[in-house]
Amino acid sequence: DLVASPVVHAKLVDVVSTMMVAASDRGDDLYGAPRGRRGHQQQELHGAVMDDAAVRAELPVALATLYARLQAVVGLDVDKEDGFDKFAVRHRINDLLLRLWRHPLGEPKAALTAYLRGKPAFATACLDNVVYCAEDAVDRLRDGKAIEDVARRNGRKNA
C-alpha cells in the first residue's frame, strides 16, 4: 500500500515474475523448483522469492489483492501509459499465482485460500478477465467474418 500507481505495481509484478520465472524458462517445474543446473545469479533471484516462508505466505495475498484492485483503475489514461494493460498484468499475476499454488511446501496455497474466503473482489476480477477474453474472441471472429465476406464479394465481382 506504499505505492498507489498501478503502473508501478505492474512494474513490480514484472520484477517478481522475472525473478521467479527465469528458472522455469529453462525447463524447471511449474512452481519454479530447479530440475537441473542453472547459473548462480538465477538461483539467487529465484531463492530470494521462494526460499523465504514469509514471502511464500505473503506474496500470493499481495498478488491476489493487486489482481482485484486492477478492476477499476481510476485516473489513468491507459492510452498515454506505455506498457500498462491490466489484462497483461493479470496474466502475469495468474502465472505467478499458479507457480506459488503448486509450491511443494503448500504455504502459498494455504495463505491464498485463507485470504480469499469471503472476499468476492478477486472472484469478480477473475470473471471480468474471462468476460474480456470472451468478448475479445467474439470481436476477432466478427472481424474475420467481415474480411471473408469482403473477399467473397470481391471474388464475385472479379468472376
PDB file of C-alpha atoms in Angstrom:
ATOM      1  CA  ASP A   1       0.000   0.000   0.000  1.00  0.00           C
ATOM      2  CA  LEU A   2       3.024   2.308  -0.064  1.00  0.00           C
ATOM      3  CA  VAL A   3       2.679   2.988  -3.782  1.00  0.00           C
ATOM      4  CA  ALA A   4      -0.708   3.712  -5.332  1.00  0.00           C
ATOM      5  CA  SER A   5       0.270   3.796  -9.003  1.00  0.00           C
ATOM      6  CA  PRO A   6      -0.965   0.787 -10.995  1.00  0.00           C
ATOM      7  CA  VAL A   7       1.882   1.400 -13.432  1.00  0.00           C
ATOM      8  CA  VAL A   8       4.419   0.956 -10.618  1.00  0.00           C
ATOM      9  CA  HIS A   9       2.526  -2.127  -9.429  1.00  0.00           C
ATOM     10  CA  ALA A  10       2.735  -3.566 -12.950  1.00  0.00           C
ATOM     11  CA  LYS A  11       6.497  -2.997 -12.994  1.00  0.00           C
ATOM     12  CA  LEU A  12       6.842  -4.701  -9.600  1.00  0.00           C
ATOM     13  CA  VAL A  13       4.914  -7.701 -10.943  1.00  0.00           C
ATOM     14  CA  ASP A  14       7.377  -7.760 -13.839  1.00  0.00           C
ATOM     15  CA  VAL A  15      10.313  -7.812 -11.420  1.00  0.00           C
ATOM     16  CA  VAL A  16       8.882 -10.636  -9.313  1.00  0.00           C
ATOM     17  CA  SER A  17       7.925 -12.535 -12.440  1.00  0.00           C
ATOM     18  CA  THR A  18      11.446 -12.225 -13.793  1.00  0.00           C
ATOM     19  CA  MET A  19      12.875 -13.465 -10.508  1.00  0.00           C
ATOM     20  CA  MET A  20      10.589 -16.478 -10.322  1.00  0.00           C
ATOM     21  CA  VAL A  21      10.142 -17.397 -13.951  1.00  0.00           C
ATOM     22  CA  ALA A  22      13.743 -17.181 -15.161  1.00  0.00           C
ATOM     23  CA  ALA A  23      14.299 -20.681 -13.860  1.00  0.00           C
ATOM     24  CA  SER A  24      11.189 -22.220 -15.384  1.00  0.00           C
ATOM     25  CA  ASP A  25      12.116 -20.985 -18.848  1.00  0.00           C
ATOM     26  CA  ARG A  26      14.922 -23.498 -18.645  1.00  0.00           C
ATOM     27  CA  GLY A  27      12.599 -26.453 -18.096  1.00  0.00           C
ATOM     28  CA  ASP A  28      12.028 -26.296 -14.353  1.00  0.00           C
ATOM     29  CA  ASP A  29       8.877 -27.303 -12.522  1.00  0.00           C
ATOM     30  CA  LEU A  30       5.801 -25.078 -12.813  1.00  0.00           C
ATOM     31  CA  TYR A  31       6.295 -23.747  -9.304  1.00  0.00           C
ATOM     32  CA  GLY A  32       9.892 -22.826 -10.140  1.00  0.00           C
ATOM     33  CA  ALA A  33      11.930 -25.549  -8.444  1.00  0.00           C
ATOM     34  CA  PRO A  34      15.034 -26.334 -10.462  1.00  0.00           C
ATOM     35  CA  ARG A  35      15.354 -29.679 -12.193  1.00  0.00           C
ATOM     36  CA  GLY A  36      18.876 -29.194 -13.390  1.00  0.00           C
ATOM     37  CA  ARG A  37      21.811 -26.813 -13.158  1.00  0.00           C
ATOM     38  CA  ARG A  38      21.458 -23.125 -13.852  1.00  0.00           C
ATOM     39  CA  GLY A  39      23.502 -20.023 -13.290  1.00  0.00           C
ATOM     40  CA  HIS A  40      24.309 -18.829  -9.785  1.00  0.00           C
ATOM     41  CA  GLN A  41      22.548 -15.484 -10.355  1.00  0.00           C
ATOM     42  CA  GLN A  42      19.307 -17.173 -11.402  1.00  0.00           C
ATOM     43  CA  GLN A  43      19.442 -19.363  -8.300  1.00  0.00           C
ATOM     44  CA  GLU A  44      19.847 -16.292  -6.123  1.00  0.00           C
ATOM     45  CA  LEU A  45      16.947 -14.453  -7.785  1.00  0.00           C
ATOM     46  CA  HIS A  46      14.693 -17.463  -7.540  1.00  0.00           C
ATOM     47  CA  GLY A  47      15.757 -18.105  -3.961  1.00  0.00           C
ATOM     48  CA  ALA A  48      15.073 -14.503  -2.980  1.00  0.00           C
ATOM     49  CA  VAL A  49      11.398 -15.241  -3.549  1.00  0.00           C
ATOM     50  CA  MET A  50      10.907 -18.938  -2.924  1.00  0.00           C
ATOM     51  CA  ASP A  51      13.332 -19.588  -0.056  1.00  0.00           C
ATOM     52  CA  ASP A  52      11.580 -17.367   2.475  1.00  0.00           C
ATOM     53  CA  ALA A  53       8.479 -18.708   4.232  1.00  0.00           C
ATOM     54  CA  ALA A  54       7.109 -15.219   4.903  1.00  0.00           C
ATOM     55  CA  VAL A  55       7.407 -14.288   1.235  1.00  0.00           C
ATOM     56  CA  ARG A  56       5.756 -17.562   0.178  1.00  0.00           C
ATOM     57  CA  ALA A  57       2.838 -16.759   2.505  1.00  0.00           C
ATOM     58  CA  GLU A  58       2.509 -13.019   1.825  1.00  0.00           C
ATOM     59  CA  LEU A  59       3.253 -12.789  -1.890  1.00  0.00           C
ATOM     60  CA  PRO A  60       0.167 -14.696  -3.088  1.00  0.00           C
ATOM     61  CA  VAL A  61      -2.070 -12.499  -0.928  1.00  0.00           C
ATOM     62  CA  ALA A  62      -0.436  -9.333  -2.272  1.00  0.00           C
ATOM     63  CA  LEU A  63      -0.773 -10.579  -5.859  1.00  0.00           C
ATOM     64  CA  ALA A  64      -4.450 -11.511  -5.406  1.00  0.00           C
ATOM     65  CA  THR A  65      -5.128  -8.106  -3.859  1.00  0.00           C
ATOM     66  CA  LEU A  66      -3.444  -6.332  -6.764  1.00  0.00           C
ATOM     67  CA  TYR A  67      -5.323  -8.508  -9.258  1.00  0.00           C
ATOM     68  CA  ALA A  68      -8.618  -7.353  -7.753  1.00  0.00           C
ATOM     69  CA  ARG A  69      -7.547  -3.702  -7.488  1.00  0.00           C
ATOM     70  CA  LEU A  70      -6.860  -3.616 -11.207  1.00  0.00           C
ATOM     71  CA  GLN A  71     -10.616  -3.999 -11.697  1.00  0.00           C
ATOM     72  CA  ALA A  72     -11.141  -0.248 -11.700  1.00  0.00           C
ATOM     73  CA  VAL A  73      -8.101   1.849 -12.477  1.00  0.00           C
ATOM     74  CA  VAL A  74      -9.198   5.399 -11.750  1.00  0.00           C
ATOM     75  CA  GLY A  75      -7.442   8.449 -13.147  1.00  0.00           C
ATOM     76  CA  LEU A  76      -5.168   6.570 -15.537  1.00  0.00           C
ATOM     77  CA  ASP A  77      -5.152   7.301 -19.239  1.00  0.00           C
ATOM     78  CA  VAL A  78      -4.151   3.857 -20.446  1.00  0.00           C
ATOM     79  CA  ASP A  79      -3.544   5.213 -23.948  1.00  0.00           C
ATOM     80  CA  LYS A  80      -0.803   7.502 -22.608  1.00  0.00           C
ATOM     81  CA  GLU A  81       0.827   4.999 -20.248  1.00  0.00           C
ATOM     82  CA  ASP A  82       3.355   2.913 -22.131  1.00  0.00           C
ATOM     83  CA  GLY A  83       3.232  -0.734 -21.292  1.00  0.00           C
ATOM     84  CA  PHE A  84       0.208  -0.690 -18.994  1.00  0.00           C
ATOM     85  CA  ASP A  85      -2.511  -3.169 -19.795  1.00  0.00           C
ATOM     86  CA  LYS A  86      -4.446  -4.503 -16.831  1.00  0.00           C
ATOM     87  CA  PHE A  87      -5.175  -7.750 -18.625  1.00  0.00           C
ATOM     88  CA  ALA A  88      -1.499  -8.338 -19.410  1.00  0.00           C
ATOM     89  CA  VAL A  89      -0.629  -7.594 -15.778  1.00  0.00           C
ATOM     90  CA  ARG A  90      -3.340 -10.003 -14.645  1.00  0.00           C
ATOM     91  CA  HIS A  91      -1.945 -12.660 -16.965  1.00  0.00           C
ATOM     92  CA  ARG A  92       1.470 -12.336 -15.296  1.00  0.00           C
ATOM     93  CA  ILE A  93      -0.173 -12.414 -11.861  1.00  0.00           C
ATOM     94  CA  ASN A  94      -2.084 -15.566 -12.880  1.00  0.00           C
ATOM     95  CA  ASP A  95       1.186 -17.202 -13.865  1.00  0.00           C
ATOM     96  CA  LEU A  96       2.822 -16.243 -10.569  1.00  0.00           C
ATOM     97  CA  LEU A  97      -0.165 -17.400  -8.510  1.00  0.00           C
ATOM     98  CA  LEU A  98      -0.149 -20.751 -10.316  1.00  0.00           C
ATOM     99  CA  ARG A  99       3.561 -21.217  -9.601  1.00  0.00           C
ATOM    100  CA  LEU A 100       3.042 -20.309  -5.958  1.00  0.00           C
ATOM    101  CA  TRP A 101      -0.065 -22.514  -5.689  1.00  0.00           C
ATOM    102  CA  ARG A 102       1.950 -25.521  -6.857  1.00  0.00           C
ATOM    103  CA  HIS A 103       4.813 -24.968  -4.427  1.00  0.00           C
ATOM    104  CA  PRO A 104       5.538 -28.281  -2.668  1.00  0.00           C
ATOM    105  CA  LEU A 105       5.504 -26.819   0.846  1.00  0.00           C
ATOM    106  CA  GLY A 106       1.932 -25.577   0.471  1.00  0.00           C
ATOM    107  CA  GLU A 107       2.341 -22.268   2.319  1.00  0.00           C
ATOM    108  CA  PRO A 108       1.256 -20.141  -0.641  1.00  0.00           C
ATOM    109  CA  LYS A 109      -1.848 -22.277  -1.213  1.00  0.00           C
ATOM    110  CA  ALA A 110      -2.834 -22.129   2.457  1.00  0.00           C
ATOM    111  CA  ALA A 111      -2.292 -18.364   2.677  1.00  0.00           C
ATOM    112  CA  LEU A 112      -4.231 -17.655  -0.510  1.00  0.00           C
ATOM    113  CA  THR A 113      -7.107 -19.957   0.434  1.00  0.00           C
ATOM    114  CA  ALA A 114      -7.441 -18.320   3.856  1.00  0.00           C
ATOM    115  CA  TYR A 115      -7.260 -14.822   2.381  1.00  0.00           C
ATOM    116  CA  LEU A 116      -9.861 -15.419  -0.332  1.00  0.00           C
ATOM    117  CA  ARG A 117     -12.575 -16.717   1.990  1.00  0.00           C
ATOM    118  CA  GLY A 118     -15.313 -14.126   1.983  1.00  0.00           C
ATOM    119  CA  LYS A 119     -13.505 -11.811  -0.440  1.00  0.00           C
ATOM    120  CA  PRO A 120     -15.531 -11.666  -3.668  1.00  0.00           C
ATOM    121  CA  ALA A 121     -13.394  -8.917  -5.255  1.00  0.00           C
ATOM    122  CA  PHE A 122     -10.844 -11.438  -6.539  1.00  0.00           C
ATOM    123  CA  ALA A 123     -13.544 -13.692  -7.999  1.00  0.00           C
ATOM    124  CA  THR A 124     -15.219 -10.670  -9.598  1.00  0.00           C
ATOM    125  CA  ALA A 125     -11.923  -9.629 -11.168  1.00  0.00           C
ATOM    126  CA  CYS A 126     -11.370 -13.186 -12.452  1.00  0.00           C
ATOM    127  CA  LEU A 127     -14.820 -13.173 -14.011  1.00  0.00           C
ATOM    128  CA  ASP A 128     -14.077  -9.771 -15.566  1.00  0.00           C
ATOM    129  CA  ASN A 129     -10.972 -11.259 -17.138  1.00  0.00           C
ATOM    130  CA  VAL A 130     -12.888 -14.229 -18.554  1.00  0.00           C
ATOM    131  CA  VAL A 131     -15.611 -11.970 -19.982  1.00  0.00           C
ATOM    132  CA  TYR A 132     -12.999  -9.671 -21.515  1.00  0.00           C
ATOM    133  CA  CYS A 133     -11.277 -12.623 -23.203  1.00  0.00           C
ATOM    134  CA  ALA A 134     -14.615 -13.956 -24.490  1.00  0.00           C
ATOM    135  CA  GLU A 135     -15.631 -10.544 -25.866  1.00  0.00           C
ATOM    136  CA  ASP A 136     -12.230 -10.166 -27.497  1.00  0.00           C
ATOM    137  CA  ALA A 137     -12.558 -13.611 -29.098  1.00  0.00           C
ATOM    138  CA  VAL A 138     -16.036 -12.796 -30.443  1.00  0.00           C
ATOM    139  CA  ASP A 139     -14.758  -9.472 -31.837  1.00  0.00           C
ATOM    140  CA  ARG A 140     -11.920 -11.281 -33.601  1.00  0.00           C
ATOM    141  CA  LEU A 141     -14.345 -13.789 -35.075  1.00  0.00           C
ATOM    142  CA  ARG A 142     -16.567 -10.945 -36.328  1.00  0.00           C
ATOM    143  CA  ASP A 143     -13.544  -9.216 -37.865  1.00  0.00           C
ATOM    144  CA  GLY A 144     -12.520 -12.451 -39.577  1.00  0.00           C
ATOM    145  CA  LYS A 145     -16.044 -12.977 -40.891  1.00  0.00           C
ATOM    146  CA  ALA A 146     -16.134  -9.416 -42.237  1.00  0.00           C
ATOM    147  CA  ILE A 147     -12.825  -9.952 -44.035  1.00  0.00           C
ATOM    148  CA  GLU A 148     -14.116 -13.223 -45.516  1.00  0.00           C
ATOM    149  CA  ASP A 149     -17.335 -11.501 -46.647  1.00  0.00           C
ATOM    150  CA  VAL A 150     -15.376  -8.731 -48.380  1.00  0.00           C
ATOM    151  CA  ALA A 151     -13.107 -11.288 -50.052  1.00  0.00           C
ATOM    152  CA  ARG A 152     -16.136 -13.303 -51.171  1.00  0.00           C
ATOM    153  CA  ARG A 153     -17.835 -10.189 -52.631  1.00  0.00           C
ATOM    154  CA  ASN A 154     -14.609  -9.148 -54.377  1.00  0.00           C
ATOM    155  CA  GLY A 155     -14.300 -12.680 -55.784  1.00  0.00           C
ATOM    156  CA  ARG A 156     -17.805 -12.486 -57.263  1.00  0.00           C
ATOM    157  CA  LYS A 157     -17.099  -9.094 -58.816  1.00  0.00           C
ATOM    158  CA  ASN A 158     -13.940 -10.376 -60.440  1.00  0.00           C
ATOM    159  CA  ALA A 159     -15.621 -13.528 -61.797  1.00  0.00           C
TER     160      ALA A 159
END
